[in-house]
Coordinates of N, CA and C in Angstrom, one line a residue:
M271 N 22.5 23.0 -9.7 CA 22.2 21.6 -10.0 C 23.1 21.1 -11.1
G272 N 23.3 19.8 -11.2 CA 24.1 19.2 -12.2 C 23.3 18.9 -13.5
H273 N 23.2 17.7 -13.8 CA 22.4 17.3 -15.0 C 21.0 17.6 -14.8
K274 N 20.3 17.8 -16.0 CA 18.9 18.0 -16.0 C 18.3 16.6 -15.6
T275 N 17.2 16.6 -14.8 CA 16.6 15.3 -14.4 C 15.1 15.3 -14.7
A276 N 14.6 14.1 -14.6 CA 13.2 13.8 -14.8 C 12.8 12.7 -13.9
L277 N 11.5 12.7 -13.5 CA 11.0 11.7 -12.6 C 9.8 11.0 -13.2
V278 N 9.7 9.7 -13.2 CA 8.6 8.9 -13.6 C 8.1 8.1 -12.4
V279 N 6.8 8.3 -12.0 CA 6.2 7.6 -10.9 C 5.3 6.6 -11.5
S280 N 5.6 5.3 -11.4 CA 4.9 4.2 -12.1 C 4.3 3.3 -11.0
A281 N 3.0 3.1 -11.1 CA 2.3 2.3 -10.1 C 2.8 0.9 -10.1
H282 N 3.0 0.3 -11.3 CA 3.4 -1.1 -11.4 C 4.7 -1.1 -12.3
S283 N 5.4 -2.3 -12.2 CA 6.7 -2.3 -12.8 C 6.7 -2.2 -14.4
A284 N 5.6 -2.4 -15.0 CA 5.5 -2.3 -16.5 C 4.9 -1.0 -17.0
D285 N 4.3 -0.2 -16.1 CA 3.5 0.9 -16.6 C 4.4 1.9 -17.3
F286 N 5.6 2.2 -16.7 CA 6.5 3.2 -17.4 C 6.9 2.8 -18.8
V287 N 6.9 1.5 -19.0 CA 7.3 1.0 -20.4 C 6.2 1.2 -21.4
W288 N 5.0 0.7 -21.1 CA 3.9 0.9 -22.0 C 3.6 2.4 -22.3
R289 N 3.7 3.2 -21.3 CA 3.1 4.6 -21.4 C 4.1 5.7 -21.6
A290 N 5.4 5.5 -21.2 CA 6.3 6.6 -21.2 C 7.7 6.2 -21.7
A291 N 7.9 5.0 -22.3 CA 9.2 4.6 -22.7 C 9.8 5.5 -23.8
G292 N 9.0 6.0 -24.7 CA 9.5 6.9 -25.7 C 10.0 8.2 -25.1
A293 N 9.3 8.8 -24.2 CA 9.7 10.0 -23.6 C 11.0 9.8 -22.8
I294 N 11.1 8.7 -22.1 CA 12.3 8.3 -21.3 C 13.5 8.2 -22.3
A295 N 13.3 7.4 -23.3 CA 14.5 7.2 -24.2 C 14.9 8.5 -24.9
L296 N 13.9 9.3 -25.3 CA 14.3 10.6 -26.0 C 15.1 11.5 -25.0
H297 N 14.6 11.6 -23.8 CA 15.3 12.5 -22.9 C 16.6 12.0 -22.4
A298 N 16.6 10.7 -22.1 CA 17.9 10.0 -21.7 C 18.9 10.2 -22.8
G299 N 18.5 10.1 -24.1 CA 19.4 10.3 -25.2 C 20.0 11.7 -25.3
E300 N 19.2 12.7 -24.7 CA 19.7 14.1 -24.7 C 20.5 14.4 -23.4
G301 N 20.8 13.4 -22.6 CA 21.6 13.6 -21.4 C 20.8 13.9 -20.1
V302 N 19.5 13.7 -20.2 CA 18.6 13.9 -19.0 C 18.7 12.6 -18.1
D303 N 19.0 12.8 -16.8 CA 19.0 11.7 -15.9 C 17.6 11.4 -15.5
V304 N 17.0 10.2 -15.9 CA 15.7 9.9 -15.6 C 15.6 8.9 -14.5
T305 N 14.9 9.2 -13.4 CA 14.6 8.3 -12.3 C 13.2 7.7 -12.5
V306 N 13.1 6.4 -12.4 CA 11.8 5.7 -12.4 C 11.6 5.1 -11.1
V307 N 10.5 5.4 -10.5 CA 10.1 4.8 -9.2 C 8.9 3.8 -9.5
C308 N 9.1 2.5 -9.4 CA 8.1 1.5 -9.5 C 7.6 1.2 -8.1
L309 N 6.4 1.7 -7.8 CA 5.8 1.5 -6.5 C 5.4 0.1 -6.2
S310 N 5.1 -0.7 -7.2 CA 4.7 -2.1 -7.0 C 5.2 -2.9 -8.2
Y311 N 5.3 -4.2 -8.0 CA 5.7 -5.1 -9.1 C 4.5 -5.4 -10.0
G312 N 3.3 -5.1 -9.6 CA 2.1 -5.6 -10.3 C 2.0 -7.1 -10.2
E313 N 2.4 -7.6 -9.0 CA 2.5 -9.1 -8.8 C 1.2 -9.8 -8.7
R314 N 0.2 -9.1 -8.3 CA -1.1 -9.7 -8.0 C -2.0 -9.6 -9.3
G315 N -2.1 -8.4 -9.8 CA -3.1 -8.1 -10.8 C -2.6 -8.0 -12.2
E316 N -1.3 -8.0 -12.4 CA -0.7 -7.8 -13.8 C 0.3 -8.8 -14.1
S317 N 0.2 -10.0 -13.6 CA 1.2 -11.0 -13.8 C 0.5 -12.4 -14.1
A318 N -0.6 -12.4 -14.8 CA -1.4 -13.6 -15.0 C -0.6 -14.7 -15.7
K319 N 0.2 -14.3 -16.7 CA 1.0 -15.3 -17.4 C 2.0 -16.0 -16.5
L320 N 2.6 -15.3 -15.6 CA 3.5 -16.0 -14.6 C 2.7 -16.9 -13.7
W321 N 1.6 -16.5 -13.2 CA 0.8 -17.3 -12.3 C 0.3 -18.6 -12.9
R322 N 0.2 -18.6 -14.2 CA -0.2 -19.8 -14.9 C 0.8 -20.9 -14.9
Q323 N 2.0 -20.6 -14.5 CA 3.1 -21.6 -14.5 C 3.0 -22.4 -13.2
A324 N 3.2 -23.7 -13.3 CA 3.1 -24.6 -12.1 C 4.1 -24.2 -11.1
G325 N 3.7 -24.2 -9.8 CA 4.6 -24.0 -8.7 C 5.0 -22.6 -8.5
M326 N 4.3 -21.6 -9.2 CA 4.7 -20.2 -9.1 C 4.5 -19.7 -7.7
T327 N 5.4 -18.8 -7.2 CA 5.2 -18.2 -5.9 C 5.2 -16.7 -6.0
L328 N 4.8 -16.0 -5.0 CA 4.7 -14.6 -5.0 C 6.1 -14.0 -5.1
E329 N 7.1 -14.5 -4.4 CA 8.4 -14.0 -4.5 C 9.1 -14.2 -5.9
R330 N 8.8 -15.3 -6.5 CA 9.3 -15.6 -7.9 C 8.6 -14.6 -8.9
V331 N 7.3 -14.3 -8.7 CA 6.7 -13.4 -9.6 C 7.3 -12.0 -9.5
K332 N 7.5 -11.6 -8.2 CA 8.2 -10.3 -8.0 C 9.6 -10.2 -8.6
A333 N 10.3 -11.3 -8.4 CA 11.7 -11.3 -9.0 C 11.7 -11.3 -10.5
E334 N 10.7 -12.0 -11.1 CA 10.6 -11.9 -12.6 C 10.3 -10.5 -13.1
R335 N 9.3 -9.9 -12.4 CA 8.8 -8.6 -12.9 C 10.0 -7.6 -12.7
Q336 N 10.7 -7.7 -11.6 CA 11.8 -6.8 -11.4 C 12.9 -7.0 -12.5
K337 N 13.2 -8.2 -12.8 CA 14.2 -8.5 -13.9 C 13.7 -7.9 -15.2
E338 N 12.5 -8.1 -15.5 CA 11.9 -7.5 -16.8 C 12.1 -6.0 -16.8
A339 N 11.7 -5.3 -15.7 CA 11.7 -3.9 -15.7 C 13.1 -3.3 -15.7
E340 N 14.0 -4.0 -15.0 CA 15.4 -3.6 -15.1 C 16.0 -3.7 -16.5
A341 N 15.6 -4.8 -17.2 CA 16.1 -4.9 -18.6 C 15.6 -3.8 -19.5
A342 N 14.3 -3.5 -19.3 CA 13.7 -2.4 -20.1 C 14.3 -1.1 -19.8
A343 N 14.6 -0.8 -18.5 CA 15.2 0.4 -18.1 C 16.6 0.6 -18.7
K344 N 17.3 -0.5 -18.8 CA 18.7 -0.5 -19.4 C 18.6 -0.1 -20.8
V345 N 17.6 -0.7 -21.5 CA 17.4 -0.4 -23.0 C 17.1 1.1 -23.2
L346 N 16.3 1.7 -22.3 CA 15.9 3.0 -22.4 C 16.9 4.1 -21.9
G347 N 17.9 3.6 -21.2 CA 18.9 4.6 -20.7 C 18.5 5.2 -19.4
V348 N 17.6 4.6 -18.6 CA 17.2 5.1 -17.3 C 18.4 5.2 -16.4
A349 N 18.5 6.3 -15.7 CA 19.7 6.6 -14.8 C 19.5 5.8 -13.5
D350 N 18.3 5.7 -13.0 CA 18.0 5.1 -11.7 C 16.6 4.5 -11.7
I351 N 16.5 3.2 -11.4 CA 15.1 2.6 -11.3 C 15.0 2.0 -9.9
Q352 N 13.9 2.3 -9.2 CA 13.7 1.9 -7.8 C 12.4 1.1 -7.7
F353 N 12.5 0.0 -6.9 CA 11.4 -0.8 -6.7 C 11.0 -0.8 -5.2
W354 N 9.8 -0.3 -4.9 CA 9.4 0.0 -3.5 C 8.5 -1.1 -2.9
D355 N 8.0 -2.0 -3.8 CA 7.3 -3.2 -3.3 C 6.2 -2.8 -2.3
L356 N 5.3 -2.0 -2.8 CA 4.2 -1.5 -1.9 C 2.9 -2.3 -2.2
G357 N 3.0 -3.4 -2.9 CA 1.8 -4.2 -3.2 C 0.9 -3.6 -4.3
D358 N 0.0 -4.4 -4.8 CA -0.9 -4.0 -5.8 C -2.3 -4.6 -5.6
Y359 N -3.3 -4.0 -6.2 CA -4.6 -4.6 -6.1 C -5.1 -5.0 -4.7
P360 N -5.0 -4.1 -3.7 CA -4.8 -2.6 -3.9 C -3.3 -2.3 -3.5
I361 N -2.9 -1.2 -4.0 CA -1.6 -0.6 -3.6 C -1.7 0.1 -2.2
A362 N -0.6 0.0 -1.4 CA -0.7 0.6 -0.1 C 0.3 1.8 0.0
L363 N -0.3 3.0 0.0 CA 0.4 4.2 -0.1 C 0.3 5.0 1.3
S364 N 1.3 4.7 2.1 CA 1.3 5.3 3.5 C 1.9 6.6 3.5
K365 N 1.8 7.3 4.6 CA 2.5 8.6 4.8 C 4.0 8.4 4.7
E366 N 4.5 7.3 5.3 CA 5.9 7.1 5.2 C 6.4 7.0 3.7
A367 N 5.6 6.3 2.9 CA 5.9 6.2 1.5 C 5.8 7.6 0.8
L368 N 4.9 8.4 1.2 CA 4.7 9.7 0.7 C 6.0 10.5 1.0
F369 N 6.5 10.5 2.2 CA 7.6 11.3 2.6 C 8.9 10.7 1.9
R370 N 8.9 9.4 1.6 CA 10.0 8.8 0.8 C 10.0 9.4 -0.6
L371 N 8.9 9.6 -1.2 CA 8.8 10.2 -2.5 C 9.2 11.6 -2.5
V372 N 8.8 12.3 -1.4 CA 9.2 13.7 -1.2 C 10.7 13.8 -1.2
D373 N 11.3 12.9 -0.6 CA 12.8 12.8 -0.5 C 13.4 12.7 -1.9
V374 N 12.8 11.9 -2.7 CA 13.2 11.7 -4.1 C 13.1 13.0 -4.9
Y375 N 12.0 13.7 -4.8 CA 11.8 15.0 -5.4 C 12.9 16.0 -5.0
R376 N 13.1 16.0 -3.7 CA 14.1 17.0 -3.1 C 15.5 16.6 -3.5
K377 N 15.8 15.3 -3.7 CA 17.1 14.9 -4.1 C 17.5 15.2 -5.5
I378 N 16.5 14.9 -6.4 CA 16.9 15.1 -7.8 C 16.3 16.4 -8.5
H379 N 15.4 17.0 -7.8 CA 14.7 18.3 -8.4 C 14.4 18.1 -9.9
P380 N 13.4 17.3 -10.2 CA 13.2 17.0 -11.6 C 12.6 18.2 -12.4
A381 N 13.0 18.2 -13.7 CA 12.5 19.3 -14.5 C 11.1 19.0 -14.9
F382 N 10.7 17.7 -14.9 CA 9.3 17.4 -15.2 C 9.0 16.0 -14.6
V383 N 7.7 15.7 -14.4 CA 7.3 14.5 -13.8 C 6.2 13.8 -14.7
L384 N 6.4 12.5 -14.9 CA 5.4 11.7 -15.6 C 4.7 10.7 -14.7
T385 N 3.4 10.7 -14.7 CA 2.7 9.7 -13.9 C 1.3 9.4 -14.5
H386 N 0.4 8.8 -13.7 CA -0.8 8.2 -14.2 C -1.9 9.2 -14.4
S387 N -3.0 8.8 -15.0 CA -4.2 9.6 -15.2 C -4.9 9.7 -13.8
K388 N -5.7 10.8 -13.7 CA -6.4 11.0 -12.5 C -7.6 10.1 -12.2
E389 N -8.1 9.4 -13.3 CA -9.2 8.5 -13.2 C -8.8 7.2 -13.9
D390 N -9.3 6.1 -13.4 CA -9.2 4.8 -14.1 C -10.2 3.8 -13.4
P391 N -11.4 3.6 -13.9 CA -12.3 2.8 -13.2 C -11.9 1.3 -13.3
Y392 N -11.0 0.9 -14.1 CA -10.6 -0.5 -14.2 C -9.3 -0.8 -13.4
N393 N -8.7 0.2 -12.8 CA -7.5 0.0 -12.0 C -7.3 1.1 -11.0
H394 N -7.8 0.9 -9.8 CA -7.8 2.0 -8.8 C -6.4 2.3 -8.3
D395 N -5.4 1.4 -8.6 CA -4.0 1.8 -8.2 C -3.6 3.0 -9.0
H396 N -4.0 3.1 -10.2 CA -3.4 4.2 -11.1 C -3.8 5.6 -10.6
P397 N -5.1 5.9 -10.4 CA -5.4 7.2 -9.9 C -4.9 7.5 -8.5
Q398 N -4.8 6.4 -7.7 CA -4.2 6.6 -6.4 C -2.8 7.1 -6.5
V399 N -2.0 6.5 -7.4 CA -0.6 6.9 -7.6 C -0.5 8.3 -8.2
S400 N -1.4 8.6 -9.1 CA -1.4 10.0 -9.6 C -1.6 11.0 -8.5
D401 N -2.5 10.8 -7.6 CA -2.7 11.7 -6.5 C -1.5 11.7 -5.6
F402 N -1.0 10.5 -5.3 CA 0.2 10.3 -4.5 C 1.4 11.1 -5.0
A403 N 1.6 11.0 -6.3 CA 2.8 11.7 -6.9 C 2.7 13.2 -6.8
Q404 N 1.4 13.7 -7.0 CA 1.2 15.1 -7.0 C 1.2 15.6 -5.6
N405 N 0.7 14.8 -4.7 CA 0.7 15.2 -3.3 C 2.2 15.3 -2.8
A406 N 3.0 14.4 -3.2 CA 4.4 14.4 -2.8 C 5.1 15.7 -3.4
R407 N 4.7 16.0 -4.6 CA 5.3 17.2 -5.2 C 5.0 18.4 -4.5
I408 N 3.7 18.5 -4.0 CA 3.3 19.7 -3.2 C 4.0 19.8 -1.9
T409 N 4.2 18.6 -1.2 CA 4.9 18.6 0.0 C 6.3 18.9 -0.1
A410 N 6.9 18.5 -1.3 CA 8.3 18.8 -1.5 C 8.6 20.3 -1.7
Q411 N 7.5 21.1 -2.0 CA 7.5 22.5 -2.2 C 7.4 23.3 -0.9
A412 N 7.0 22.6 0.2 CA 6.7 23.2 1.4 C 7.9 23.5 2.3
H413 N 8.1 24.8 2.6 CA 9.3 25.2 3.4 C 9.3 24.6 4.8
G414 N 8.1 24.2 5.3 CA 8.0 23.7 6.6 C 8.3 22.2 6.7
H415 N 8.5 21.5 5.5 CA 8.8 20.1 5.5 C 10.3 20.0 5.5
E416 N 10.9 19.4 6.5 CA 12.4 19.3 6.6 C 13.0 20.7 6.4
P417 N 12.8 21.7 7.2 CA 13.4 23.0 7.0 C 14.9 22.9 6.9
G418 N 15.4 23.7 6.0 CA 16.8 23.7 5.7 C 17.2 23.0 4.4
E419 N 16.3 22.1 4.0 CA 16.5 21.5 2.6 C 16.1 22.5 1.6
A420 N 16.7 22.3 0.4 CA 16.3 23.1 -0.8 C 14.9 22.6 -1.2
V421 N 13.9 23.5 -1.2 CA 12.6 23.1 -1.6 C 12.5 22.9 -3.1
L422 N 11.5 22.1 -3.5 CA 11.2 21.9 -4.9 C 10.7 23.2 -5.5
G423 N 10.9 23.4 -6.8 CA 10.3 24.4 -7.6 C 8.9 24.0 -7.9
A424 N 8.5 24.1 -9.2 CA 7.2 23.7 -9.7 C 7.3 22.9 -11.0
P425 N 7.9 21.7 -11.0 CA 8.0 21.0 -12.2 C 6.6 20.6 -12.8
P426 N 6.5 20.7 -14.1 CA 5.2 20.3 -14.6 C 5.0 18.8 -14.5
V427 N 3.7 18.4 -14.3 CA 3.3 17.0 -14.2 C 2.5 16.6 -15.4
L428 N 2.9 15.7 -16.2 CA 2.2 15.2 -17.3 C 1.7 13.8 -17.1
L429 N 0.4 13.6 -17.4 CA -0.2 12.3 -17.2 C -0.2 11.4 -18.4
F430 N 0.4 10.3 -18.3 CA 0.6 9.4 -19.5 C -0.7 8.6 -19.8
E431 N -0.7 8.0 -20.9 CA -2.0 7.4 -21.4 C -2.4 6.2 -20.7
P432 N -3.7 6.2 -20.2 CA -4.2 4.9 -19.6 C -4.6 3.9 -20.6
H433 N -4.9 2.7 -20.2 CA -5.2 1.6 -21.1 C -6.5 1.9 -21.9
Q434 N -7.5 2.5 -21.3 CA -8.7 2.8 -21.9 C -9.0 4.3 -21.6
P435 N -8.5 5.2 -22.5 CA -8.5 6.6 -22.2 C -9.9 7.2 -22.1
E436 N -10.8 6.8 -22.9 CA -12.2 7.4 -22.9 C -12.8 7.1 -21.5
Q437 N -12.7 5.9 -21.0 CA -13.4 5.6 -19.8 C -12.7 6.3 -18.6
C438 N -11.4 6.7 -18.8 CA -10.7 7.4 -17.7 C -10.9 8.9 -17.8
R439 N -11.6 9.4 -18.8 CA -11.8 10.8 -19.1 C -10.5 11.6 -19.1
W440 N -9.6 10.9 -19.8 CA -8.2 11.5 -20.0 C -8.2 12.1 -21.3
M441 N -7.7 13.4 -21.4 CA -7.7 14.2 -22.6 C -6.3 14.5 -23.0
P442 N -5.8 13.9 -24.1 CA -4.4 14.2 -24.5 C -4.3 15.6 -25.1
N443 N -3.3 16.3 -24.6 CA -3.1 17.7 -25.2 C -1.6 17.9 -25.5
V444 N -0.8 16.9 -25.3 CA 0.6 16.9 -25.7 C 0.9 15.6 -26.5
L445 N 1.3 15.8 -27.7 CA 1.7 14.7 -28.6 C 3.2 14.7 -28.8
L446 N 3.9 13.6 -28.5 CA 5.3 13.6 -28.6 C 5.8 12.6 -29.7
D447 N 6.6 13.1 -30.6 CA 7.2 12.3 -31.6 C 8.3 11.4 -31.1
I448 N 8.0 10.1 -31.0 CA 9.0 9.1 -30.5 C 9.6 8.2 -31.6
T449 N 9.3 8.7 -32.9 CA 9.8 7.9 -34.0 C 11.3 7.6 -33.9
P450 N 12.2 8.6 -33.5 CA 13.6 8.3 -33.5 C 14.0 7.3 -32.5
V451 N 13.2 7.0 -31.5 CA 13.5 6.0 -30.4 C 12.6 4.9 -30.4
W452 N 11.7 4.7 -31.4 CA 10.8 3.7 -31.4 C 11.4 2.3 -31.2
E453 N 12.5 2.0 -31.9 CA 13.1 0.7 -31.7 C 13.5 0.4 -30.3
K454 N 13.9 1.5 -29.6 CA 14.2 1.3 -28.1 C 12.9 1.0 -27.3
K455 N 11.9 1.7 -27.7 CA 10.6 1.4 -26.9 C 10.1 0.0 -27.2
R456 N 10.2 -0.4 -28.5 CA 9.7 -1.7 -28.8 C 10.6 -2.8 -28.1
A457 N 11.9 -2.5 -28.1 CA 12.7 -3.5 -27.4 C 12.4 -3.5 -25.9
A458 N 12.1 -2.4 -25.3 CA 11.7 -2.3 -23.9 C 10.4 -3.1 -23.6
I459 N 9.5 -2.8 -24.6 CA 8.2 -3.6 -24.5 C 8.4 -5.1 -24.5
E460 N 9.3 -5.5 -25.3 CA 9.5 -7.0 -25.4 C 10.3 -7.5 -24.2
C461 N 10.8 -6.7 -23.4 CA 11.4 -7.1 -22.1 C 10.3 -7.6 -21.1
M462 N 9.1 -7.1 -21.3 CA 8.0 -7.4 -20.4 C 7.3 -8.7 -20.8
A463 N 8.0 -9.8 -20.6 CA 7.5 -11.1 -21.0 C 6.3 -11.5 -20.3
G464 N 6.1 -11.0 -19.0 CA 4.9 -11.4 -18.2 C 3.6 -10.8 -18.8
Q465 N 3.7 -9.9 -19.7 CA 2.5 -9.3 -20.3 C 2.6 -9.2 -21.8
E466 N 3.0 -10.3 -22.4 CA 3.2 -10.3 -23.8 C 2.0 -10.0 -24.6
H467 N 0.8 -10.2 -24.1 CA -0.5 -9.9 -24.8 C -0.6 -8.4 -25.0
L468 N 0.2 -7.5 -24.4 CA 0.1 -6.1 -24.6 C 1.1 -5.5 -25.6
W469 N 2.0 -6.3 -26.1 CA 3.0 -5.8 -27.0 C 2.5 -5.2 -28.2
E470 N 1.6 -5.9 -28.9 CA 1.0 -5.4 -30.1 C 0.0 -4.2 -29.8
Y471 N -0.7 -4.3 -28.7 CA -1.6 -3.3 -28.4 C -0.9 -1.9 -28.3
Y472 N 0.2 -1.9 -27.5 CA 0.9 -0.6 -27.4 C 1.7 -0.2 -28.6
T473 N 2.0 -1.1 -29.5 CA 2.5 -0.7 -30.8 C 1.4 0.0 -31.6
R474 N 0.2 -0.5 -31.6 CA -0.9 0.1 -32.3 C -1.2 1.5 -31.7
V475 N -1.1 1.6 -30.3 CA -1.3 2.9 -29.7 C -0.3 3.9 -30.2
A476 N 1.0 3.5 -30.3 CA 2.1 4.4 -30.7 C 1.9 4.8 -32.2
L477 N 1.4 3.9 -33.0 CA 1.1 4.2 -34.4 C 0.0 5.3 -34.5
Q478 N -1.1 5.0 -33.7 CA -2.2 6.0 -33.8 C -1.8 7.4 -33.3
R479 N -1.1 7.4 -32.2 CA -0.6 8.8 -31.7 C 0.3 9.4 -32.7
G480 N 1.1 8.6 -33.4 CA 2.0 9.1 -34.5 C 1.2 9.8 -35.6
V481 N 0.1 9.1 -36.0 CA -0.7 9.7 -37.1 C -1.3 11.1 -36.6
Q482 N -1.8 11.1 -35.4 CA -2.4 12.3 -34.8 C -1.3 13.4 -34.7
A483 N -0.1 13.1 -34.3 CA 0.9 14.1 -34.2 C 1.3 14.6 -35.5
A484 N 1.4 13.8 -36.5 CA 1.8 14.2 -37.9 C 0.8 15.1 -38.5
R485 N -0.4 15.1 -38.2 CA -1.5 15.9 -38.8 C -1.2 17.4 -38.6
N486 N -0.5 17.7 -37.5 CA -0.2 19.1 -37.2 C 1.3 19.4 -37.1
S487 N 2.0 18.8 -38.0 CA 3.4 18.9 -38.1 C 3.9 18.9 -39.5
D488 N 5.0 19.5 -39.7 CA 5.7 19.4 -41.1 C 6.7 18.3 -41.1
K489 N 6.8 17.5 -40.0 CA 7.7 16.4 -39.9 C 7.0 15.1 -40.3
K490 N 7.8 14.1 -40.7 CA 7.3 12.8 -40.9 C 7.3 12.0 -39.6
I491 N 6.2 11.8 -39.0 CA 6.0 11.1 -37.7 C 5.3 9.8 -37.9
T492 N 5.9 8.8 -37.4 CA 5.3 7.4 -37.5 C 4.8 7.0 -36.1
Y493 N 5.6 7.2 -35.1 CA 5.2 6.7 -33.7 C 5.1 7.9 -32.8
G494 N 4.1 7.9 -31.9 CA 4.0 8.9 -30.9 C 3.6 8.4 -29.6
E495 N 3.7 9.3 -28.6 CA 3.1 9.1 -27.2 C 2.3 10.3 -26.9
A496 N 1.2 10.1 -26.1 CA 0.4 11.2 -25.8 C 0.3 11.4 -24.3
Y497 N 0.1 12.7 -23.9 CA 0.1 13.1 -22.4 C -1.0 14.1 -22.2
E498 N -1.5 14.1 -21.0 CA -2.4 15.2 -20.6 C -1.6 16.1 -19.6
A499 N -1.5 17.4 -20.0 CA -0.7 18.3 -19.2 C -1.6 19.0 -18.1

């Protein structure tokens, strides 16, 4: 294989920014080619600010959300961002889409995968995508799927932080220091104009995780991200 690669499977076009932008920027800065798959734009359930504008249409919302995510990806150094337009609230995850994600796994052979928590009572798209990403990973390891292709190894899957972790029974056991790339994450956050109400929330999350990471480190850590391995 060539460059080291990583895969981020994001239910909606902003999820990878709130939850994994630090990890993306850190690894991209180290030469890792990061692929982000946005399965949906979040056009129905996560674009309220846009829908408040007079004369807004579904296609305009999608276009705006894609433009925001592309700008954020550029800030973070993402190698490839894909928009699959599978809808949201609810997301439609077909077998065809599953095999499409298998093809991505087989094409890039990621060293690690980042995706959603296994539970989220407030957003059923998220756990569906978590299961979808892990099911595709298993299928990509199967010798009987498209025989002759190089099968996937066993890249670790880390689950990024949901909006309300306690209610999702998500338990962080990996704390990542993102202080060196915080300015990039904050700039990416500010690209997501359709959800401006979350900018300060996710800044506070990063500060809180930074405090927790610093408690067990000899480094000065201000900003962090948390994952469940």
